[in-house]
Short mmCIF file of C-alpha atoms in Angstrom, two decimals:
data_model
loop_
_atom_site.label_atom_id
_atom_site.label_comp_id
_atom_site.label_asym_id
_atom_site.label_seq_id
_atom_site.Cartn_x
_atom_site.Cartn_y
_atom_site.Cartn_z
CA MET N 647 -50.54 23.91 -80.17
CA SER N 648 -52.22 22.93 -83.36
CA GLY N 649 -50.92 24.53 -86.53
CA TRP N 650 -47.64 25.82 -85.11
CA ALA N 651 -44.46 24.84 -86.95
CA MET N 652 -40.77 25.59 -86.86
CA HIS N 653 -39.64 28.37 -89.20
CA SER N 654 -37.66 27.11 -92.19
CA THR N 655 -34.58 29.30 -91.59
CA ARG N 656 -34.85 30.58 -88.01
CA ASP N 657 -35.18 28.99 -84.58
CA ALA N 658 -38.75 30.21 -84.19
CA LEU N 659 -42.36 29.05 -84.01
CA VAL N 660 -44.67 30.22 -86.79
CA LYS N 661 -48.38 30.08 -87.45
CA THR N 662 -50.91 31.72 -89.75
CA PHE N 663 -54.33 32.47 -88.29
CA LEU N 664 -57.24 33.01 -90.68
CA PHE N 665 -60.31 34.74 -89.27
CA PRO N 666 -63.74 35.29 -90.82
CA THR N 667 -63.28 39.09 -90.94
CA PHE N 668 -60.71 41.84 -90.55
CA SER N 669 -62.42 42.99 -87.34
CA GLU N 670 -61.97 39.57 -85.75
CA ALA N 671 -58.33 39.41 -86.85
CA PHE N 672 -57.73 42.84 -85.35
CA ALA N 673 -59.53 41.92 -82.12
CA PHE N 674 -57.37 38.79 -81.86
CA MET N 675 -54.25 40.92 -82.28
CA ALA N 676 -55.40 43.41 -79.64
CA GLN N 677 -56.10 40.68 -77.09
CA SER N 678 -52.86 38.88 -77.94
CA ALA N 679 -50.93 42.13 -77.55
CA LEU N 680 -52.30 42.56 -74.03
CA ALA N 681 -51.36 38.97 -73.14
CA ALA N 682 -47.88 39.42 -74.63
CA GLU N 683 -47.37 42.68 -72.74
CA LYS N 684 -48.28 41.00 -69.44
CA MET N 685 -45.68 38.34 -70.22
CA ASP N 686 -43.15 40.96 -71.38
CA HIS N 687 -42.77 38.82 -74.48
CA HIS N 688 -43.66 40.27 -77.86
CA PRO N 689 -44.35 38.50 -81.15
CA GLU N 690 -43.23 39.38 -84.64
CA TRP N 691 -46.42 39.49 -86.66
CA SER N 692 -48.20 40.96 -89.62
CA ASN N 693 -51.82 41.38 -90.64
CA VAL N 694 -53.48 41.54 -94.05
CA TYR N 695 -57.28 41.66 -93.91
CA ASN N 696 -58.33 38.43 -92.11
CA ARG N 697 -54.87 36.85 -91.97
CA VAL N 698 -52.42 37.16 -89.08
CA ASP N 699 -48.92 35.69 -89.49
CA VAL N 700 -47.09 35.15 -86.19
CA LEU N 701 -43.43 34.35 -85.45
CA LEU N 702 -42.29 33.63 -81.88
CA SER N 703 -38.67 33.53 -80.75
CA THR N 704 -36.97 34.61 -77.52
CA HIS N 705 -34.25 37.25 -77.84
CA ASP N 706 -33.00 36.59 -74.30
CA ALA N 707 -32.50 32.92 -75.19
CA GLY N 708 -30.25 33.71 -78.15
CA ASN N 709 -33.13 34.15 -80.61
CA ALA N 710 -34.25 30.59 -79.99
CA VAL N 711 -37.56 28.99 -79.07
CA SER N 712 -38.13 28.95 -75.33
CA MET N 713 -40.96 28.02 -72.99
CA ARG N 714 -42.03 31.68 -73.13
CA ASP N 715 -42.79 31.16 -76.82
CA VAL N 716 -44.70 27.97 -76.10
CA HIS N 717 -46.77 29.71 -73.41
CA LEU N 718 -47.54 32.69 -75.64
CA ALA N 719 -48.47 30.36 -78.51
CA GLN N 720 -50.90 28.55 -76.22
CA LYS N 721 -52.42 31.85 -75.08
CA MET N 722 -52.78 32.99 -78.70
CA ASP N 723 -54.48 29.71 -79.62
CA ASN N 724 -56.93 30.19 -76.74
CA ILE N 725 -57.68 33.75 -77.78
CA ALA N 726 -58.16 32.72 -81.42
CA SER N 727 -60.55 29.92 -80.48
CA ALA N 728 -63.12 32.50 -79.34
CA TYR N 729 -63.26 33.83 -82.91
CA LEU N 730 -62.79 30.59 -84.84
CA ASN N 731 -65.08 28.23 -82.92
CA LYS N 732 -68.36 30.12 -83.11
#
């Protein structure tokens, strides 16, 4: 889980992904959304051009980091690698 960190004021994992283009950032978000939906676990995120900021925390766990967040972070890293390791 390279690049993930704890949020400074919340019990949450955070990471910023930087992609070569907007299209690749958007494709990453689309694939991540499908993975999150299958897990019934949804990120807080935002996108500006090639940048995607992600925050993961589990509401059902009292808005704390859970293994669901760790698993989604790993899935997101795997999805991103297809765009970042060309």
